Coordinates of C-alpha atoms and ligand atoms in Angstrom, one line a residue:
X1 CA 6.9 29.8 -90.7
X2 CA 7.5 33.0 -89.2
X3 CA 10.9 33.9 -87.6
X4 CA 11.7 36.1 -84.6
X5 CA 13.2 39.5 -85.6
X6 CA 17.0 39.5 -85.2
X7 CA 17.6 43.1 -86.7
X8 CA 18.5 44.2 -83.7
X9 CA 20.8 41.0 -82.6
X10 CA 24.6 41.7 -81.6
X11 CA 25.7 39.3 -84.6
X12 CA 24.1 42.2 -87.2
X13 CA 25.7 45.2 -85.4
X14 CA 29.5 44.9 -86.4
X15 CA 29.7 43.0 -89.2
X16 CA 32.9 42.4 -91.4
X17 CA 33.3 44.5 -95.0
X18 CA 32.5 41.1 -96.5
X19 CA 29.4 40.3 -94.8
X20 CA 28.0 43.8 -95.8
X21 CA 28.0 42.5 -99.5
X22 CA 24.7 41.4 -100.5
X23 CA 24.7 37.6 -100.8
X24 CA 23.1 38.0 -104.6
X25 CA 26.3 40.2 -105.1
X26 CA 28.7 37.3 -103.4
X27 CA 27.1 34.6 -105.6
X28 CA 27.1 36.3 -108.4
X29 CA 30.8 37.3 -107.9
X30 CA 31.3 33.1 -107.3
X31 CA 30.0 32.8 -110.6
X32 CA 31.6 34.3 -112.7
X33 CA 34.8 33.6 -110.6
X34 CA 33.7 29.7 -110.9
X35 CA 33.1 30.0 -114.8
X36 CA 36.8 31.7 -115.4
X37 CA 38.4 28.7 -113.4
X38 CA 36.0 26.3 -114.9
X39 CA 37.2 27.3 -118.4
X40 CA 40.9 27.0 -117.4
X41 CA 40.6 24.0 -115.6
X42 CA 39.6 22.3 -119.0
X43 CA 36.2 23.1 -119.6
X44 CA 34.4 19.7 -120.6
X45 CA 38.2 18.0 -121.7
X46 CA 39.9 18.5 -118.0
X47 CA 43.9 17.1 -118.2
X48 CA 43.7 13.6 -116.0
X49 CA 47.0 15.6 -113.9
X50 CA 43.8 18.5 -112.4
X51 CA 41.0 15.5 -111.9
X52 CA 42.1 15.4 -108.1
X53 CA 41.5 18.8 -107.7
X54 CA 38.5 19.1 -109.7
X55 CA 36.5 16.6 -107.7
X56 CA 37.9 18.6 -104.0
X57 CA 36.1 22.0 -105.5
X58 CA 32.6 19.7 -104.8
X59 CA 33.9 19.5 -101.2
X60 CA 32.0 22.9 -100.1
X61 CA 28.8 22.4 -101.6
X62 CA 28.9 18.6 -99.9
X63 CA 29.6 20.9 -96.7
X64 CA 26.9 23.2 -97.3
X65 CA 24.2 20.5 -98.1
X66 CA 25.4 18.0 -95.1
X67 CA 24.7 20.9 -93.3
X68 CA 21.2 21.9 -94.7
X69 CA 19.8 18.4 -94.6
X70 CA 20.9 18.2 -90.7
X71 CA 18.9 21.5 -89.8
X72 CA 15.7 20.9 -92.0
X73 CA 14.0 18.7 -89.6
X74 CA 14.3 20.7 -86.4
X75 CA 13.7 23.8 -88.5
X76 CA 10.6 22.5 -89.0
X77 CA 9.9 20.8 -85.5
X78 CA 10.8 24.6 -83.8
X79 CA 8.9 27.0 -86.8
X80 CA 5.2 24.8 -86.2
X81 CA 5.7 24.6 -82.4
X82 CA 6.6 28.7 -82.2
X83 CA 3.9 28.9 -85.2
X84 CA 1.0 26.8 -83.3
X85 CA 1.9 28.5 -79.5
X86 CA 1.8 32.3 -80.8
X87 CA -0.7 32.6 -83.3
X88 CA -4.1 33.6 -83.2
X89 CA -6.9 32.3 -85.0
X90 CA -10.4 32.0 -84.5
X91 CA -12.8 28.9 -84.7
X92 CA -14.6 29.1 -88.1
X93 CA -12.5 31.5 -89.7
X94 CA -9.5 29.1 -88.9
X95 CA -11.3 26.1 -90.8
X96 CA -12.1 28.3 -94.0
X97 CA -8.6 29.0 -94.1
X98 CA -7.2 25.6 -93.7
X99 CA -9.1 24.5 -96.7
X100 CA -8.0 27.9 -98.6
X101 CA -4.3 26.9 -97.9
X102 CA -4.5 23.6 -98.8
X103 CA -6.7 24.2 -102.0
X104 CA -3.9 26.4 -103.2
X105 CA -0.7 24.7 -102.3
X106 CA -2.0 21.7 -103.8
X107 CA -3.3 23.7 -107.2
X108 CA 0.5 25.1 -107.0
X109 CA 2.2 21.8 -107.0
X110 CA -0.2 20.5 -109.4
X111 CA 0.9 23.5 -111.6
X112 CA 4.8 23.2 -111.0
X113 CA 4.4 19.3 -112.0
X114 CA 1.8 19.6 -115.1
X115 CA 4.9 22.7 -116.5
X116 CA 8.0 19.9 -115.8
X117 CA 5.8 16.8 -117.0
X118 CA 5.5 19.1 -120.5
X119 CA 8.1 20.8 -121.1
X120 CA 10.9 18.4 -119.5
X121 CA 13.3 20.8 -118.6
X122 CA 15.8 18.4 -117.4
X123 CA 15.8 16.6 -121.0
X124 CA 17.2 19.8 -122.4
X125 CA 20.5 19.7 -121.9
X126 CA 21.3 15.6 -122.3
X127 CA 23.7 15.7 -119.6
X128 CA 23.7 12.6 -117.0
X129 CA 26.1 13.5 -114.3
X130 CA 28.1 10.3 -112.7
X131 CA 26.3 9.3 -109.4
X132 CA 26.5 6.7 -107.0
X133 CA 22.9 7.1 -105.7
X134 CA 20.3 5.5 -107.7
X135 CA 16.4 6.0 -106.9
X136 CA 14.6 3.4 -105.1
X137 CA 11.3 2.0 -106.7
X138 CA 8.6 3.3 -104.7
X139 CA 4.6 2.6 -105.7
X140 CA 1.7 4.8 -104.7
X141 CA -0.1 2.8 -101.5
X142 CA -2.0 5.2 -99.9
X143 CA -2.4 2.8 -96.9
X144 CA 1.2 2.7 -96.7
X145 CA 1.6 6.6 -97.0
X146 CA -0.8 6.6 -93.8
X147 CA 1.0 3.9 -92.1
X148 CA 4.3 5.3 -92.7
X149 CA 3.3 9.0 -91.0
X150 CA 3.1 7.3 -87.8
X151 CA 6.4 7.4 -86.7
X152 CA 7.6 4.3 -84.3
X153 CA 9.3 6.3 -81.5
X154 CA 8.6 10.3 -81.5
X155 CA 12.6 11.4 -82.3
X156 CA 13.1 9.1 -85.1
X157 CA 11.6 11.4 -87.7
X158 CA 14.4 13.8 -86.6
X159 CA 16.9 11.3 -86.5
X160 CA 15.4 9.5 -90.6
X161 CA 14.8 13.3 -91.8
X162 CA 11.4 12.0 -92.6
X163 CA 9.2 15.0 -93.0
X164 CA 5.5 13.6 -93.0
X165 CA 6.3 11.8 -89.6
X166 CA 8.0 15.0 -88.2
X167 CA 4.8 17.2 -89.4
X168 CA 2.9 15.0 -87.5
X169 CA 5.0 14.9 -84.3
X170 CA 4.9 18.7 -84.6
X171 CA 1.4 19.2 -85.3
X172 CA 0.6 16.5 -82.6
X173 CA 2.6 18.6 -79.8
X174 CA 2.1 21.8 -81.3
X175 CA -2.3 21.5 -81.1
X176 CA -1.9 20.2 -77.7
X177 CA 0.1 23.0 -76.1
X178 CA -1.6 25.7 -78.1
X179 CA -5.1 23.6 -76.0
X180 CA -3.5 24.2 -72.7
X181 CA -2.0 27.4 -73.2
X182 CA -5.3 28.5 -73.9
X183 CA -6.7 26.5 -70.6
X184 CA -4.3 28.2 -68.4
X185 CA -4.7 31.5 -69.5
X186 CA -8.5 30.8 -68.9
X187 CA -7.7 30.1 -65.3
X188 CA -5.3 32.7 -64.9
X189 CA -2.3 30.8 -64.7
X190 CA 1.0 31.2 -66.9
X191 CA 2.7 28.1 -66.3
X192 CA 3.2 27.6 -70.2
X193 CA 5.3 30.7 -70.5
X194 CA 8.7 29.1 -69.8
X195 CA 7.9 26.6 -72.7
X196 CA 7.0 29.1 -75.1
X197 CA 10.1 31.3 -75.0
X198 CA 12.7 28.2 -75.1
X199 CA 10.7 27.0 -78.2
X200 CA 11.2 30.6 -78.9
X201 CA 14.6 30.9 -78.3
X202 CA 15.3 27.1 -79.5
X203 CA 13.2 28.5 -83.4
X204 CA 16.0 32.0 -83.4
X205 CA 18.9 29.6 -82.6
X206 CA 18.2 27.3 -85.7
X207 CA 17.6 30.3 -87.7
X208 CA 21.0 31.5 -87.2
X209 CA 22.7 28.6 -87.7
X210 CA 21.2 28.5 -90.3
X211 CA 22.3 32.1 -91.7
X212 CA 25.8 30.9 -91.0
X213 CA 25.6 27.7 -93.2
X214 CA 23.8 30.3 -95.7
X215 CA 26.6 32.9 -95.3
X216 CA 28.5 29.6 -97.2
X217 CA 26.2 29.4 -100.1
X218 CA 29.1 31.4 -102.4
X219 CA 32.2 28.9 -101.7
X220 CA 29.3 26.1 -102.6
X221 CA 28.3 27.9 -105.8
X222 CA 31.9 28.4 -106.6
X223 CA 32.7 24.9 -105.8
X224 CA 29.8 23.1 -107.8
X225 CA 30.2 25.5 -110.9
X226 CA 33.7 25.2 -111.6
X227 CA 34.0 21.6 -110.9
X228 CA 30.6 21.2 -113.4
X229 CA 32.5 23.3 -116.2
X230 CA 35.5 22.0 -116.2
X231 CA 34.4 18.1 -116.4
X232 CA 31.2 18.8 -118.9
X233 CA 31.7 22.4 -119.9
X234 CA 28.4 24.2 -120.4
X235 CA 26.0 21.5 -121.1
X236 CA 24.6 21.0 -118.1
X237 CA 23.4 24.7 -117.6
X238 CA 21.2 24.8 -120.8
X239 CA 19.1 22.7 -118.6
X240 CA 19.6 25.3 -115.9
X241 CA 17.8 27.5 -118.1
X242 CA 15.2 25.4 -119.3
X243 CA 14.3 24.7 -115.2
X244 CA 14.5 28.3 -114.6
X245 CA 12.2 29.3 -117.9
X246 CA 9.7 26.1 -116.6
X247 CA 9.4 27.5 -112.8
X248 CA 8.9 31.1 -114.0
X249 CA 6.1 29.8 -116.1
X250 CA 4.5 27.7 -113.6
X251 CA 5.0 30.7 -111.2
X252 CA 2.9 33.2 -113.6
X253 CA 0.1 30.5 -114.2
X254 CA -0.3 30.2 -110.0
X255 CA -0.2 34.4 -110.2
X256 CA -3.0 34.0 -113.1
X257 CA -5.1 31.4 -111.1
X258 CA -4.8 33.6 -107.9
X259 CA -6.0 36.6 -109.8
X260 CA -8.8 34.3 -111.2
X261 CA -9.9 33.2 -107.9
X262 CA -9.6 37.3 -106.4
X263 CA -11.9 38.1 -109.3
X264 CA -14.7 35.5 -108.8
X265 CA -14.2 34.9 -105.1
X266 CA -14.0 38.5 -103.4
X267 CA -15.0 42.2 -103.7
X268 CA -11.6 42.9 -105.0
X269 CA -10.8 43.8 -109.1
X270 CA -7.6 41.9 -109.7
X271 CA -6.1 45.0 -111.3
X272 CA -6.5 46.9 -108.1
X273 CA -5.4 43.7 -106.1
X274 CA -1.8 43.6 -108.7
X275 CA -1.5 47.4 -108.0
X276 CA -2.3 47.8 -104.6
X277 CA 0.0 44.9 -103.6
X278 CA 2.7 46.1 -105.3
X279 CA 4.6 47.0 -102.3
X280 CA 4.6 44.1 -101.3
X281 CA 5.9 41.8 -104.0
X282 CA 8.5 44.1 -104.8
X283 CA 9.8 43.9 -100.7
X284 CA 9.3 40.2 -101.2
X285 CA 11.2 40.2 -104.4
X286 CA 14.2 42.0 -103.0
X287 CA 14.4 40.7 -99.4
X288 CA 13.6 36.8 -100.5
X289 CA 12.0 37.1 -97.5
X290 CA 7.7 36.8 -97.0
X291 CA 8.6 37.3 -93.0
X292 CA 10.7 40.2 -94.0
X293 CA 7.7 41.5 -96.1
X294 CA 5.3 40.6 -93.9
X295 CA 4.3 44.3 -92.1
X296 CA 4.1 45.5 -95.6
X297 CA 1.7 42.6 -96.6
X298 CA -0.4 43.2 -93.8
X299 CA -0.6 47.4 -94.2
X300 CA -1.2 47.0 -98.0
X301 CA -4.0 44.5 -97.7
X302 CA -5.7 47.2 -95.6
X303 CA -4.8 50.7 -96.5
X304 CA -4.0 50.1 -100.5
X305 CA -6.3 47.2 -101.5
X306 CA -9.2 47.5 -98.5
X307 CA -10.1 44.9 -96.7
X308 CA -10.9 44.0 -93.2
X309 CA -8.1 44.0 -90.5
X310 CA -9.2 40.3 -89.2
X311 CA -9.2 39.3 -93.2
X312 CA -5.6 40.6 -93.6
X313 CA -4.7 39.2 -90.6
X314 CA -5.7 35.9 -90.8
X315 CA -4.1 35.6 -94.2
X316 CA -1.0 38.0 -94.6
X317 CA -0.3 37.1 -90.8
X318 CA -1.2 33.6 -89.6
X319 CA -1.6 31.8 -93.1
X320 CA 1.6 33.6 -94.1
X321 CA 3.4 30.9 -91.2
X322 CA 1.6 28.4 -93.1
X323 CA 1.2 29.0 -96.6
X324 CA 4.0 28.6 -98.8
X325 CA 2.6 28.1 -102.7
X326 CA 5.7 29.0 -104.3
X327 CA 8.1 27.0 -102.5
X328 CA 5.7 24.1 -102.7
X329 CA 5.7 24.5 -106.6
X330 CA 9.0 24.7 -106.7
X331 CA 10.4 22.0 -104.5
X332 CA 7.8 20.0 -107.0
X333 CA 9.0 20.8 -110.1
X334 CA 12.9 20.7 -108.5
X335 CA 12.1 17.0 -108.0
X336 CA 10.9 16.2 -111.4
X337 CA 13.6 18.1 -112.7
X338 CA 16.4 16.1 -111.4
X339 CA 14.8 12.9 -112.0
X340 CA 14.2 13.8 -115.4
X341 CA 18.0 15.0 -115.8
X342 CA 19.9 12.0 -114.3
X343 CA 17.0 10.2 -116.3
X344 CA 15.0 8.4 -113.7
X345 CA 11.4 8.0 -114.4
X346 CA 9.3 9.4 -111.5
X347 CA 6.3 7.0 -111.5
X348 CA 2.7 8.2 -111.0
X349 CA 2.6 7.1 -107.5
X350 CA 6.3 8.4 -106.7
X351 CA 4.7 12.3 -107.9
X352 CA 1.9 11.6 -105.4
X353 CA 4.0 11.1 -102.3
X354 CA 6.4 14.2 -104.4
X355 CA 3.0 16.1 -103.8
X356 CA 2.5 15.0 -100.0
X357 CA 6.0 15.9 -99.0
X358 CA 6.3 19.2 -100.8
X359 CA 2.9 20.1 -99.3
X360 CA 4.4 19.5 -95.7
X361 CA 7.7 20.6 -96.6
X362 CA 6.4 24.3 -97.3
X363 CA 4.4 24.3 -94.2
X364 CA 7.8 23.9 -92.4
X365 CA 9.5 25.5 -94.9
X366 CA 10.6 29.2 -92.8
X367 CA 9.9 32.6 -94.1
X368 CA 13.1 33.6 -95.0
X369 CA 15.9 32.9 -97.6
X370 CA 17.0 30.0 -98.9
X371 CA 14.6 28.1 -96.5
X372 CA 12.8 26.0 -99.5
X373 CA 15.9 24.6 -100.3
X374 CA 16.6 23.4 -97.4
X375 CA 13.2 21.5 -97.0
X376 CA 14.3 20.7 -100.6
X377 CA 16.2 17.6 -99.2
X378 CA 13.8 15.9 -97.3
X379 CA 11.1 15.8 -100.6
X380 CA 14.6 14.3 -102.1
X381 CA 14.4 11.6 -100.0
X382 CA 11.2 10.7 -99.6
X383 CA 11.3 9.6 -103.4
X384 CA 14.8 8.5 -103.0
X385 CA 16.2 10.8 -105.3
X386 CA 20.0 11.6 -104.8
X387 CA 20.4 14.5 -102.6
X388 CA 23.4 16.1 -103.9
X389 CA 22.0 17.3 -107.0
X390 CA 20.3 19.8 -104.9
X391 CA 23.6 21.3 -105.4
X392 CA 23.2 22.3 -109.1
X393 CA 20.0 23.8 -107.9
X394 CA 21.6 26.2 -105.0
X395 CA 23.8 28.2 -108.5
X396 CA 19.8 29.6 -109.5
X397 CA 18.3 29.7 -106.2
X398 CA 19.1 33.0 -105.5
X399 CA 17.3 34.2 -108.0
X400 CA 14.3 31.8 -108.2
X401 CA 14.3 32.0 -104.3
X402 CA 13.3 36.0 -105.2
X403 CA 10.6 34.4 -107.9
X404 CA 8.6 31.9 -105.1
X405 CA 9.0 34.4 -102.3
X406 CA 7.1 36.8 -104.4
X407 CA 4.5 34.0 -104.9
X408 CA 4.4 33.2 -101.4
X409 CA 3.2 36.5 -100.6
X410 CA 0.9 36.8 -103.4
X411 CA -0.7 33.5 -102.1
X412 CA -1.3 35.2 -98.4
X413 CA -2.8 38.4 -100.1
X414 CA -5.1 35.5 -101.7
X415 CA -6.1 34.3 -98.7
X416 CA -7.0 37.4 -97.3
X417 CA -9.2 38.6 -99.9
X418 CA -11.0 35.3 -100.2
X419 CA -11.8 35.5 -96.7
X420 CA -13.0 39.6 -97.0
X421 CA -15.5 37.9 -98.9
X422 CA -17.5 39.3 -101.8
X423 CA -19.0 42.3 -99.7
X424 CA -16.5 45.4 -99.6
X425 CA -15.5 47.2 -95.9
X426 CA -17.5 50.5 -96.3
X427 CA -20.5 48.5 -97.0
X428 CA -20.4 47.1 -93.5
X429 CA -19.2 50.6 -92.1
X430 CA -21.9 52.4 -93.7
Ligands
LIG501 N1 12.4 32.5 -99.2 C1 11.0 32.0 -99.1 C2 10.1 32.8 -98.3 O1 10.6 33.6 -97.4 C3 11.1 30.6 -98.6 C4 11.8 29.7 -99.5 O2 13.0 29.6 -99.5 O3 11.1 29.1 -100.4 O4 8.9 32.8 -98.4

């Protein structure tokens, strides 16, 4: 989901000193300042006398993900609403691309879950941390799954954080007032202007609540990383690593299948679609942000690699809202992950609705950093899986955030050359 621009909001004229320090530098600086206590707190044999104030360093990262799980549904509710009501897309070329989203969010979770069910990343590092929470048993009964996304009253699914319900409250509003938006602007009238802007307003208000709780992340990471290293020492991060290697791996073989489907589904050479999109990776890479790299998306398609303006459009500007591959992937194989650390079998059925919610919970996720983990919690819960692991995850997100934002753009540009079609621009210009 897109997000209004707030470069020019009062809040990011006079910052503090210490909120002009990028937040990769902060958490980084949380790191290394969590590993130095960590160590002298103990490091895997903590004194019984420090065990009080050990478990009070967790206190922030609770904070953090208390706060996280509250915002994630009406994140969501606000980003399809402002999504639905302002975009533009027409009839047929909307339909080809809702089936070329869908085709490739599912091919990317199926990815992220194929890399975790072989190389069992949270295996590597045979540490079970103490929890209270233990999974529930949940089957795969497609007639329940269909049951279950009716909701029984339309604000429970804000109230139960249940994401498939919420999607289809959102979508379920969110057609209907895009239908008589359009009906009134037929007739002239503009009666449906007051509604879009408080959506409007109501989607830039969540966002930057949402930056503050964000603006936290570093106390969390601090928090979570000490506490981990002085009660198990390192153990638990050589799993860390294996989960990072696994999600950069599954995130190359979604590049690899986009570049496949470029070469035998459009006009484009992949080598020309890798170097003309350059640009943009690279401003998604550094930003974390696909909104933030949006206008450069949307030039490059055009100027650097070629295509149409209504192809780049439709992909690098509406799909973008929509279209979250790496995210998907990686709330996935984030699921799987945990599950396979605390050592709780995900059954086939419990992957499947894993599938389902990440699917829904990148098409809310929003276009800017950090949002993925925040629709993190509610593919959590769906599968019952304890939510407060999703702390051990926020000490890499930073960095894989980067990884899957880069993806997420990649995946528009995707779009946007399937839909150019196999017939290049000048040939229609000539
Ligand atoms: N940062 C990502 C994006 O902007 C969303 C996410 O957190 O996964 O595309």
């Amino acid at each position: 989901m897109s997000h209004p621009d707030s470069t020019t909001s009062p809040e990011t004229i006079a910052k503090p000193w210490w909120q002009r320090i990028p937040l990769t530098l902060q958490i980084v600086i949380a790191l290394v300042a969590a590993i130095s206590v960590g160590i002298a707190l103990g490091a895997g044999n903590p004194s019984p006398s420090n065990a009080a104030l050990i478990n009070n360093l967790a206190i922030p990262a609770e904070l953090v993900l208390k706060a996280l799980r509250a915002l994630a549904t009406p994140l969501i509710l606000v980003a399809v609403l402002h999504t639905l009501m302002t975009t533009n897309i027409p009839g047929t070329a909307g339909r080809r691309l809702f089936v070329l989203l869908l085709s490739n969010t599912t091919v990317a979770i199926l990815v992220g879950l194929f890399v975790a069910n072989v190389l069992r990343p949270g295996t590597w590092g045979n540490v079970v941390t103490p929890t209270t929470t233990q999974i529930t048993g949940q089957s795969l009964d497609p007639w329940g799954l269909i049951k279950d996304a009716v909701p029984e009253a339309v604000l429970k699914p804000l109230v139960d954080n249940n994401v498939i319900q919420l999607i289809v409250i959102a979508l379920s509003f969110g057609i209907v007032l895009r239908g008589l938006k359009s009906e009134q602007i037929a007739q002239g009238k503009n009666a449906y202007q007051p509604i879009e802007d408080v959506i409007g307003i109501l989607f830039e208000a969540v966002v930057r609540i949402l930056n503050w709780v964000i603006a936290l992340v570093p106390f969390a990471v601090f928090g979570i990383v000490a506490k981990t290293v002085a009660k198990e020492g390192f153990t638990p991060f050589q799993s860390l690593g294996a989960f990072i290697v696994a999600v950069l791996l599954a995130l190359l073989l979604q590049a690899c299948y986009y570049l496949t489907r470029v070469k035998f589904g459009s006009w484009v050479q992949p080598l020309k679609f890798l170097a003309g999109g350059s640009d943009a990776f690279l401003t998604a890479f550094s930003t974390s942000s696909s909104a933030a790299a949006m206008p450069v998306t949307f030039e490059v398609l055009q100027t650097k690699i070629g295509l149409r303006e209504s192809s780049a459009a439709l992909g690098a500007l509406v799909g973008a809202n929509f279209n979250n591959d790496g995210t998907a992937l990686y709330e996935a194989m984030s699921a799987l992950y945990i599950s396979q650390l605390i050592g709780q079998h995900l059954s086939l059925g419990q992957q499947v609705i894993v599938i389902l919610t990440s699917i829904f919970a990148s098409v809310g996720a929003a276009n800017i950093p950090n949002a993925g983990l925040v629709t993190m919690t509610l593919v959590f819960t769906s599968v019952g899986l304890p939510t407060q692991y999703i702390a051990l995850l926020v000490t890499v997100d930073w960095f894989l955030d980067r990884c899957r934002t880069a993806i997420n753009v990649m995946g528009d540009m995707t779009v946007s050359t399937l839909l150019d079609g196999k017939k290049p621009r000048f040939v229609d210009e000539a």
